[in-house]
Amino acid sequence: EDQVTQSPEALRLQEGESSSLNCSYTVSGLRGLFWYRQDPGKGPEFLFTLYSAGEEKEKERLKATLTKKESFLHITAPKPEDSATYLCAVYTGANSKLTFGKGITLSVRP
Amino acid sequence: GAGVSQSPRYKVAKRGQDVALRCDPISGHVSLFWYQQALGQGPEFLTYFQNEAQLDKSGLPSDRFFAERPEGSVSTLKIQRTQQEDSAVYLCASSLSWRSSYNSPLHFGNGTRLTVT
């Protein structure tokens, strides 16, 4: 069974304090790893898809990287508006679903 | 353009009542998914449609859960004889065509929060 583990569960940063969020996965044949952002009371908002080890993608202060066992979401000089829950999910193609982790709740203090 | 729209936003049901949750996907999106999100958890897959065909319903937790998409656009998730453990946020997501290309990401609605009392 596909497993996705995100750590830490919660992270509090000072504005400008860079850090990384971890997503470890155990699957049989990764076809895609997805990062989503979720604000309270809202649905997940798509950020990135990564397909193969070594791949990196960037968007503003966020950079996602992928290895054969885990993915990192690096946040550079975060701002309070980056506060949200960050979800990662894997897709193997064995069926139609994405398997999500529990998410990491990020709080950025001004 | 308009995103995925779900209604109602909140639903309170007494234990044993039936509920129906509606999803309007993004126009032109062929693929539609339902996910269930419990408090403090990630979304969990319920079911998947490609046009009007329900191709995967392996995530539906019991035969009290039923989903349909009769004309290939709007979808309804129905829960019969609701139980307290059904309390969760139900998320709908659509994609241009997940089956042919999972490069097309899922776009989620804001969900329906169901509370069973």
PDB file of C-alpha atoms in Angstrom:
ATOM      1  CA  GLU A   1       0.000   0.000   0.000  1.00  0.00           C
ATOM      2  CA  ASP A   2       1.225   3.486  -0.896  1.00  0.00           C
ATOM      3  CA  GLN A   3       2.384   5.510   2.107  1.00  0.00           C
ATOM      4  CA  VAL A   4       3.126   9.221   2.381  1.00  0.00           C
ATOM      5  CA  THR A   5       4.598  10.735   5.545  1.00  0.00           C
ATOM      6  CA  GLN A   6       5.062  14.454   6.019  1.00  0.00           C
ATOM      7  CA  SER A   7       7.238  16.081   8.653  1.00  0.00           C
ATOM      8  CA  PRO A   8       7.192  18.018  10.828  1.00  0.00           C
ATOM      9  CA  GLU A   9       3.447  18.106  11.569  1.00  0.00           C
ATOM     10  CA  ALA A  10       3.684  21.827  12.303  1.00  0.00           C
ATOM     11  CA  LEU A  11       6.341  24.464  11.760  1.00  0.00           C
ATOM     12  CA  ARG A  12       6.552  27.991  13.101  1.00  0.00           C
ATOM     13  CA  LEU A  13       8.950  30.378  11.411  1.00  0.00           C
ATOM     14  CA  GLN A  14       9.861  33.988  11.787  1.00  0.00           C
ATOM     15  CA  GLU A  15       9.353  36.082   8.673  1.00  0.00           C
ATOM     16  CA  GLY A  16      12.483  35.718   6.542  1.00  0.00           C
ATOM     17  CA  GLU A  17      13.587  32.478   8.216  1.00  0.00           C
ATOM     18  CA  SER A  18      14.061  29.896   5.451  1.00  0.00           C
ATOM     19  CA  SER A  19      13.243  26.229   6.028  1.00  0.00           C
ATOM     20  CA  SER A  20      12.223  22.969   4.358  1.00  0.00           C
ATOM     21  CA  LEU A  21       9.182  20.714   4.581  1.00  0.00           C
ATOM     22  CA  ASN A  22       9.668  16.982   4.073  1.00  0.00           C
ATOM     23  CA  CYS A  23       7.515  14.420   2.282  1.00  0.00           C
ATOM     24  CA  SER A  24       8.690  10.799   2.446  1.00  0.00           C
ATOM     25  CA  TYR A  25       6.955   8.188   0.334  1.00  0.00           C
ATOM     26  CA  THR A  26       6.855   4.431  -0.085  1.00  0.00           C
ATOM     27  CA  VAL A  27       5.211   3.394  -3.333  1.00  0.00           C
ATOM     28  CA  SER A  28       5.659   0.820  -6.044  1.00  0.00           C
ATOM     29  CA  GLY A  29       6.442   2.908  -9.068  1.00  0.00           C
ATOM     30  CA  LEU A  30       6.088   6.671  -8.638  1.00  0.00           C
ATOM     31  CA  ARG A  31       4.635   8.427 -11.668  1.00  0.00           C
ATOM     32  CA  GLY A  32       4.106  11.823 -10.093  1.00  0.00           C
ATOM     33  CA  LEU A  33       4.461  13.669  -6.795  1.00  0.00           C
ATOM     34  CA  PHE A  34       2.241  16.674  -6.196  1.00  0.00           C
ATOM     35  CA  TRP A  35       2.445  19.580  -3.760  1.00  0.00           C
ATOM     36  CA  TYR A  36      -0.685  21.481  -2.765  1.00  0.00           C
ATOM     37  CA  ARG A  37      -1.316  24.417  -0.465  1.00  0.00           C
ATOM     38  CA  GLN A  38      -4.493  24.492   1.640  1.00  0.00           C
ATOM     39  CA  ASP A  39      -5.783  27.564   3.473  1.00  0.00           C
ATOM     40  CA  PRO A  40      -8.314  27.162   6.317  1.00  0.00           C
ATOM     41  CA  GLY A  41     -11.801  26.536   4.992  1.00  0.00           C
ATOM     42  CA  LYS A  42     -10.577  26.191   1.413  1.00  0.00           C
ATOM     43  CA  GLY A  43      -9.776  23.340  -0.935  1.00  0.00           C
ATOM     44  CA  PRO A  44      -6.207  22.391  -1.828  1.00  0.00           C
ATOM     45  CA  GLU A  45      -4.543  24.649  -4.381  1.00  0.00           C
ATOM     46  CA  PHE A  46      -2.096  23.068  -6.829  1.00  0.00           C
ATOM     47  CA  LEU A  47       1.559  24.134  -6.571  1.00  0.00           C
ATOM     48  CA  PHE A  48       3.859  21.642  -8.346  1.00  0.00           C
ATOM     49  CA  THR A  49       4.138  18.257  -9.999  1.00  0.00           C
ATOM     50  CA  LEU A  50       7.459  16.386  -9.974  1.00  0.00           C
ATOM     51  CA  TYR A  51       7.947  13.287 -12.093  1.00  0.00           C
ATOM     52  CA  SER A  52      11.467  11.937 -11.603  1.00  0.00           C
ATOM     53  CA  ALA A  53      14.343  11.983  -9.125  1.00  0.00           C
ATOM     54  CA  GLY A  54      16.529  15.043  -9.516  1.00  0.00           C
ATOM     55  CA  GLU A  55      13.744  17.234 -10.807  1.00  0.00           C
ATOM     56  CA  GLU A  56      13.253  20.683  -9.272  1.00  0.00           C
ATOM     57  CA  LYS A  57      10.526  23.290  -9.734  1.00  0.00           C
ATOM     58  CA  GLU A  58      10.274  26.833  -8.430  1.00  0.00           C
ATOM     59  CA  LYS A  59       7.515  29.344  -7.885  1.00  0.00           C
ATOM     60  CA  GLU A  60       8.190  32.614  -6.102  1.00  0.00           C
ATOM     61  CA  ARG A  61       9.612  31.721  -2.653  1.00  0.00           C
ATOM     62  CA  LEU A  62       8.940  27.987  -3.060  1.00  0.00           C
ATOM     63  CA  LYS A  63      11.170  25.310  -4.557  1.00  0.00           C
ATOM     64  CA  ALA A  64      10.239  21.641  -4.721  1.00  0.00           C
ATOM     65  CA  THR A  65      12.796  18.858  -5.167  1.00  0.00           C
ATOM     66  CA  LEU A  66      12.460  15.106  -5.577  1.00  0.00           C
ATOM     67  CA  THR A  67      14.624  12.071  -4.762  1.00  0.00           C
ATOM     68  CA  LYS A  68      13.758   8.392  -5.007  1.00  0.00           C
ATOM     69  CA  LYS A  69      12.448   8.352  -1.435  1.00  0.00           C
ATOM     70  CA  GLU A  70      11.363  11.874  -0.574  1.00  0.00           C
ATOM     71  CA  SER A  71      10.503  15.355  -1.693  1.00  0.00           C
ATOM     72  CA  PHE A  72      11.328  18.663  -0.078  1.00  0.00           C
ATOM     73  CA  LEU A  73       9.478  21.942  -0.295  1.00  0.00           C
ATOM     74  CA  HIS A  74      11.990  24.680   0.408  1.00  0.00           C
ATOM     75  CA  ILE A  75      10.637  28.038   1.502  1.00  0.00           C
ATOM     76  CA  THR A  76      13.041  30.943   1.116  1.00  0.00           C
ATOM     77  CA  ALA A  77      12.510  34.092   3.182  1.00  0.00           C
ATOM     78  CA  PRO A  78       8.883  33.265   3.977  1.00  0.00           C
ATOM     79  CA  LYS A  79       6.233  35.911   4.529  1.00  0.00           C
ATOM     80  CA  PRO A  80       3.145  35.723   6.764  1.00  0.00           C
ATOM     81  CA  GLU A  81       0.997  35.091   3.696  1.00  0.00           C
ATOM     82  CA  ASP A  82       2.838  31.800   3.189  1.00  0.00           C
ATOM     83  CA  SER A  83       1.094  30.507   6.317  1.00  0.00           C
ATOM     84  CA  ALA A  84      -1.025  27.495   5.279  1.00  0.00           C
ATOM     85  CA  THR A  85      -1.091  23.717   5.336  1.00  0.00           C
ATOM     86  CA  TYR A  86       1.122  22.124   2.689  1.00  0.00           C
ATOM     87  CA  LEU A  87       0.050  18.739   1.385  1.00  0.00           C
ATOM     88  CA  CYS A  88       2.000  16.308  -0.737  1.00  0.00           C
ATOM     89  CA  ALA A  89       0.447  13.477  -2.704  1.00  0.00           C
ATOM     90  CA  VAL A  90       1.714  10.613  -4.860  1.00  0.00           C
ATOM     91  CA  TYR A  91       0.348   9.000  -7.989  1.00  0.00           C
ATOM     92  CA  THR A  92       1.458   5.575  -9.166  1.00  0.00           C
ATOM     93  CA  GLY A  93      -0.947   4.864 -11.998  1.00  0.00           C
ATOM     94  CA  ALA A  94      -1.988   1.564 -10.416  1.00  0.00           C
ATOM     95  CA  ASN A  95      -5.382   3.183  -9.998  1.00  0.00           C
ATOM     96  CA  SER A  96      -6.782   6.653 -10.448  1.00  0.00           C
ATOM     97  CA  LYS A  97      -6.204   8.140  -7.038  1.00  0.00           C
ATOM     98  CA  LEU A  98      -3.765  10.497  -5.410  1.00  0.00           C
ATOM     99  CA  THR A  99      -2.564   9.342  -1.981  1.00  0.00           C
ATOM    100  CA  PHE A 100      -2.087  12.335   0.297  1.00  0.00           C
ATOM    101  CA  GLY A 101      -0.004  12.863   3.406  1.00  0.00           C
ATOM    102  CA  LYS A 102      -1.500  14.477   6.498  1.00  0.00           C
ATOM    103  CA  GLY A 103      -0.003  17.849   5.668  1.00  0.00           C
ATOM    104  CA  ILE A 104       2.348  20.283   7.390  1.00  0.00           C
ATOM    105  CA  THR A 105       0.882  23.378   9.012  1.00  0.00           C
ATOM    106  CA  LEU A 106       3.207  26.316   8.488  1.00  0.00           C
ATOM    107  CA  SER A 107       2.889  29.522  10.496  1.00  0.00           C
ATOM    108  CA  VAL A 108       5.037  32.524   9.630  1.00  0.00           C
ATOM    109  CA  ARG A 109       5.193  35.266  12.252  1.00  0.00           C
ATOM    110  CA  PRO A 110       5.775  38.877  11.154  1.00  0.00           C
TER     111      PRO A 110
ATOM    112  CA  GLY B   1     -12.659  31.636 -15.091  1.00  0.00           C
ATOM    113  CA  ALA B   2     -14.916  29.951 -12.569  1.00  0.00           C
ATOM    114  CA  GLY B   3     -13.415  27.235 -10.431  1.00  0.00           C
ATOM    115  CA  VAL B   4     -14.968  24.083  -9.022  1.00  0.00           C
ATOM    116  CA  SER B   5     -18.140  24.966  -7.173  1.00  0.00           C
ATOM    117  CA  GLN B   6     -19.604  22.886  -4.346  1.00  0.00           C
ATOM    118  CA  SER B   7     -22.864  23.236  -2.501  1.00  0.00           C
ATOM    119  CA  PRO B   8     -23.910  23.484   0.193  1.00  0.00           C
ATOM    120  CA  ARG B   9     -20.825  24.807   1.968  1.00  0.00           C
ATOM    121  CA  TYR B  10     -22.091  23.481   5.279  1.00  0.00           C
ATOM    122  CA  LYS B  11     -24.564  20.724   6.035  1.00  0.00           C
ATOM    123  CA  VAL B  12     -25.785  19.563   9.415  1.00  0.00           C
ATOM    124  CA  ALA B  13     -27.645  16.273   9.413  1.00  0.00           C
ATOM    125  CA  LYS B  14     -29.183  14.236  12.162  1.00  0.00           C
ATOM    126  CA  ARG B  15     -27.953  10.695  12.440  1.00  0.00           C
ATOM    127  CA  GLY B  16     -29.921   8.516  10.039  1.00  0.00           C
ATOM    128  CA  GLN B  17     -30.804  11.276   7.575  1.00  0.00           C
ATOM    129  CA  ASP B  18     -29.864  11.155   3.901  1.00  0.00           C
ATOM    130  CA  VAL B  19     -27.750  13.965   2.384  1.00  0.00           C
ATOM    131  CA  ALA B  20     -26.845  15.021  -1.153  1.00  0.00           C
ATOM    132  CA  LEU B  21     -23.749  17.064  -1.953  1.00  0.00           C
ATOM    133  CA  ARG B  22     -23.345  18.799  -5.291  1.00  0.00           C
ATOM    134  CA  CYS B  23     -20.268  19.522  -7.386  1.00  0.00           C
ATOM    135  CA  ASP B  24     -20.040  21.749 -10.475  1.00  0.00           C
ATOM    136  CA  PRO B  25     -16.667  21.095 -12.115  1.00  0.00           C
ATOM    137  CA  ILE B  26     -14.730  23.509 -14.286  1.00  0.00           C
ATOM    138  CA  SER B  27     -16.345  23.690 -17.713  1.00  0.00           C
ATOM    139  CA  GLY B  28     -14.752  21.238 -20.135  1.00  0.00           C
ATOM    140  CA  HIS B  29     -13.118  19.128 -17.449  1.00  0.00           C
ATOM    141  CA  VAL B  30     -13.669  15.490 -18.234  1.00  0.00           C
ATOM    142  CA  SER B  31     -12.349  13.974 -15.018  1.00  0.00           C
ATOM    143  CA  LEU B  32     -14.056  14.418 -11.676  1.00  0.00           C
ATOM    144  CA  PHE B  33     -13.051  13.129  -8.245  1.00  0.00           C
ATOM    145  CA  TRP B  34     -14.573  13.048  -4.771  1.00  0.00           C
ATOM    146  CA  TYR B  35     -12.319  13.065  -1.722  1.00  0.00           C
ATOM    147  CA  GLN B  36     -13.104  12.983   1.994  1.00  0.00           C
ATOM    148  CA  GLN B  37     -11.011  15.027   4.430  1.00  0.00           C
ATOM    149  CA  ALA B  38     -11.279  14.419   8.157  1.00  0.00           C
ATOM    150  CA  LEU B  39     -10.076  17.083  10.573  1.00  0.00           C
ATOM    151  CA  GLY B  40      -6.277  17.250  10.664  1.00  0.00           C
ATOM    152  CA  GLN B  41      -5.885  14.681   7.895  1.00  0.00           C
ATOM    153  CA  GLY B  42      -5.096  14.745   4.218  1.00  0.00           C
ATOM    154  CA  PRO B  43      -7.827  14.124   1.641  1.00  0.00           C
ATOM    155  CA  GLU B  44      -8.746  10.484   1.033  1.00  0.00           C
ATOM    156  CA  PHE B  45      -9.973   9.236  -2.322  1.00  0.00           C
ATOM    157  CA  LEU B  46     -13.606   8.201  -2.658  1.00  0.00           C
ATOM    158  CA  THR B  47     -14.447   7.880  -6.332  1.00  0.00           C
ATOM    159  CA  TYR B  48     -13.507   8.933  -9.889  1.00  0.00           C
ATOM    160  CA  PHE B  49     -15.514   9.727 -13.017  1.00  0.00           C
ATOM    161  CA  GLN B  50     -14.386  10.084 -16.602  1.00  0.00           C
ATOM    162  CA  ASN B  51     -17.285  11.901 -18.271  1.00  0.00           C
ATOM    163  CA  GLU B  52     -20.404  10.082 -17.013  1.00  0.00           C
ATOM    164  CA  ALA B  53     -18.621   6.795 -16.367  1.00  0.00           C
ATOM    165  CA  GLN B  54     -17.686   5.965 -12.795  1.00  0.00           C
ATOM    166  CA  LEU B  55     -14.364   4.244 -13.378  1.00  0.00           C
ATOM    167  CA  ASP B  56     -13.240   3.789  -9.794  1.00  0.00           C
ATOM    168  CA  LYS B  57     -15.348   3.664  -6.650  1.00  0.00           C
ATOM    169  CA  SER B  58     -12.905   1.709  -4.540  1.00  0.00           C
ATOM    170  CA  GLY B  59     -12.656   4.451  -1.912  1.00  0.00           C
ATOM    171  CA  LEU B  60     -16.342   4.603  -1.005  1.00  0.00           C
ATOM    172  CA  PRO B  61     -16.405   3.476   2.641  1.00  0.00           C
ATOM    173  CA  SER B  62     -19.719   1.632   2.538  1.00  0.00           C
ATOM    174  CA  ASP B  63     -22.770   0.973   0.400  1.00  0.00           C
ATOM    175  CA  ARG B  64     -24.390   3.990   2.069  1.00  0.00           C
ATOM    176  CA  PHE B  65     -22.244   6.172  -0.202  1.00  0.00           C
ATOM    177  CA  PHE B  66     -23.319   6.661  -3.785  1.00  0.00           C
ATOM    178  CA  ALA B  67     -22.057   9.062  -6.461  1.00  0.00           C
ATOM    179  CA  GLU B  68     -23.360   9.909  -9.903  1.00  0.00           C
ATOM    180  CA  ARG B  69     -22.564  12.166 -12.834  1.00  0.00           C
ATOM    181  CA  PRO B  70     -25.361  11.405 -15.285  1.00  0.00           C
ATOM    182  CA  GLU B  71     -24.577  13.959 -18.009  1.00  0.00           C
ATOM    183  CA  GLY B  72     -20.836  14.123 -17.589  1.00  0.00           C
ATOM    184  CA  SER B  73     -20.756  17.501 -15.871  1.00  0.00           C
ATOM    185  CA  VAL B  74     -22.439  18.086 -12.472  1.00  0.00           C
ATOM    186  CA  SER B  75     -21.908  15.337  -9.921  1.00  0.00           C
ATOM    187  CA  THR B  76     -23.775  14.438  -6.749  1.00  0.00           C
ATOM    188  CA  LEU B  77     -22.444  12.495  -3.786  1.00  0.00           C
ATOM    189  CA  LYS B  78     -25.235  10.946  -1.747  1.00  0.00           C
ATOM    190  CA  ILE B  79     -24.865   9.514   1.729  1.00  0.00           C
ATOM    191  CA  GLN B  80     -27.732   7.467   3.073  1.00  0.00           C
ATOM    192  CA  ARG B  81     -28.520   6.921   6.755  1.00  0.00           C
ATOM    193  CA  THR B  82     -25.691   9.213   7.883  1.00  0.00           C
ATOM    194  CA  GLN B  83     -23.539   8.196  10.831  1.00  0.00           C
ATOM    195  CA  GLN B  84     -21.341  10.335  13.087  1.00  0.00           C
ATOM    196  CA  GLU B  85     -18.216   8.913  11.484  1.00  0.00           C
ATOM    197  CA  ASP B  86     -19.352  10.465   8.178  1.00  0.00           C
ATOM    198  CA  SER B  87     -18.622  13.938   9.581  1.00  0.00           C
ATOM    199  CA  ALA B  88     -15.881  15.400   7.415  1.00  0.00           C
ATOM    200  CA  VAL B  89     -15.226  17.831   4.582  1.00  0.00           C
ATOM    201  CA  TYR B  90     -16.145  16.397   1.200  1.00  0.00           C
ATOM    202  CA  LEU B  91     -13.983  17.784  -1.583  1.00  0.00           C
ATOM    203  CA  CYS B  92     -14.680  17.639  -5.281  1.00  0.00           C
ATOM    204  CA  ALA B  93     -11.889  18.042  -7.833  1.00  0.00           C
ATOM    205  CA  SER B  94     -11.834  18.191 -11.611  1.00  0.00           C
ATOM    206  CA  SER B  95      -9.161  17.822 -14.249  1.00  0.00           C
ATOM    207  CA  LEU B  96      -9.026  18.250 -18.026  1.00  0.00           C
ATOM    208  CA  SER B  97      -8.473  14.534 -18.515  1.00  0.00           C
ATOM    209  CA  TRP B  98      -6.742  12.587 -15.788  1.00  0.00           C
ATOM    210  CA  ARG B  99      -6.868   9.260 -17.570  1.00  0.00           C
ATOM    211  CA  SER B 100      -4.940  10.366 -20.639  1.00  0.00           C
ATOM    212  CA  SER B 101      -2.566  12.689 -18.865  1.00  0.00           C
ATOM    213  CA  TYR B 102      -2.007  13.057 -15.154  1.00  0.00           C
ATOM    214  CA  ASN B 103       0.018  16.127 -16.090  1.00  0.00           C
ATOM    215  CA  SER B 104      -3.244  18.001 -15.861  1.00  0.00           C
ATOM    216  CA  PRO B 105      -3.501  18.782 -12.161  1.00  0.00           C
ATOM    217  CA  LEU B 106      -6.586  18.386 -10.023  1.00  0.00           C
ATOM    218  CA  HIS B 107      -8.454  21.612  -9.247  1.00  0.00           C
ATOM    219  CA  PHE B 108     -10.325  21.370  -5.966  1.00  0.00           C
ATOM    220  CA  GLY B 109     -13.475  23.072  -4.793  1.00  0.00           C
ATOM    221  CA  ASN B 110     -13.769  24.493  -1.276  1.00  0.00           C
ATOM    222  CA  GLY B 111     -15.685  21.496  -0.066  1.00  0.00           C
ATOM    223  CA  THR B 112     -18.851  20.763   1.863  1.00  0.00           C
ATOM    224  CA  ARG B 113     -18.422  20.431   5.612  1.00  0.00           C
ATOM    225  CA  LEU B 114     -20.809  17.736   6.812  1.00  0.00           C
ATOM    226  CA  THR B 115     -21.593  17.474  10.503  1.00  0.00           C
ATOM    227  CA  VAL B 116     -23.705  14.546  11.673  1.00  0.00           C
ATOM    228  CA  THR B 117     -25.271  15.039  15.092  1.00  0.00           C
TER     229      THR B 117
END
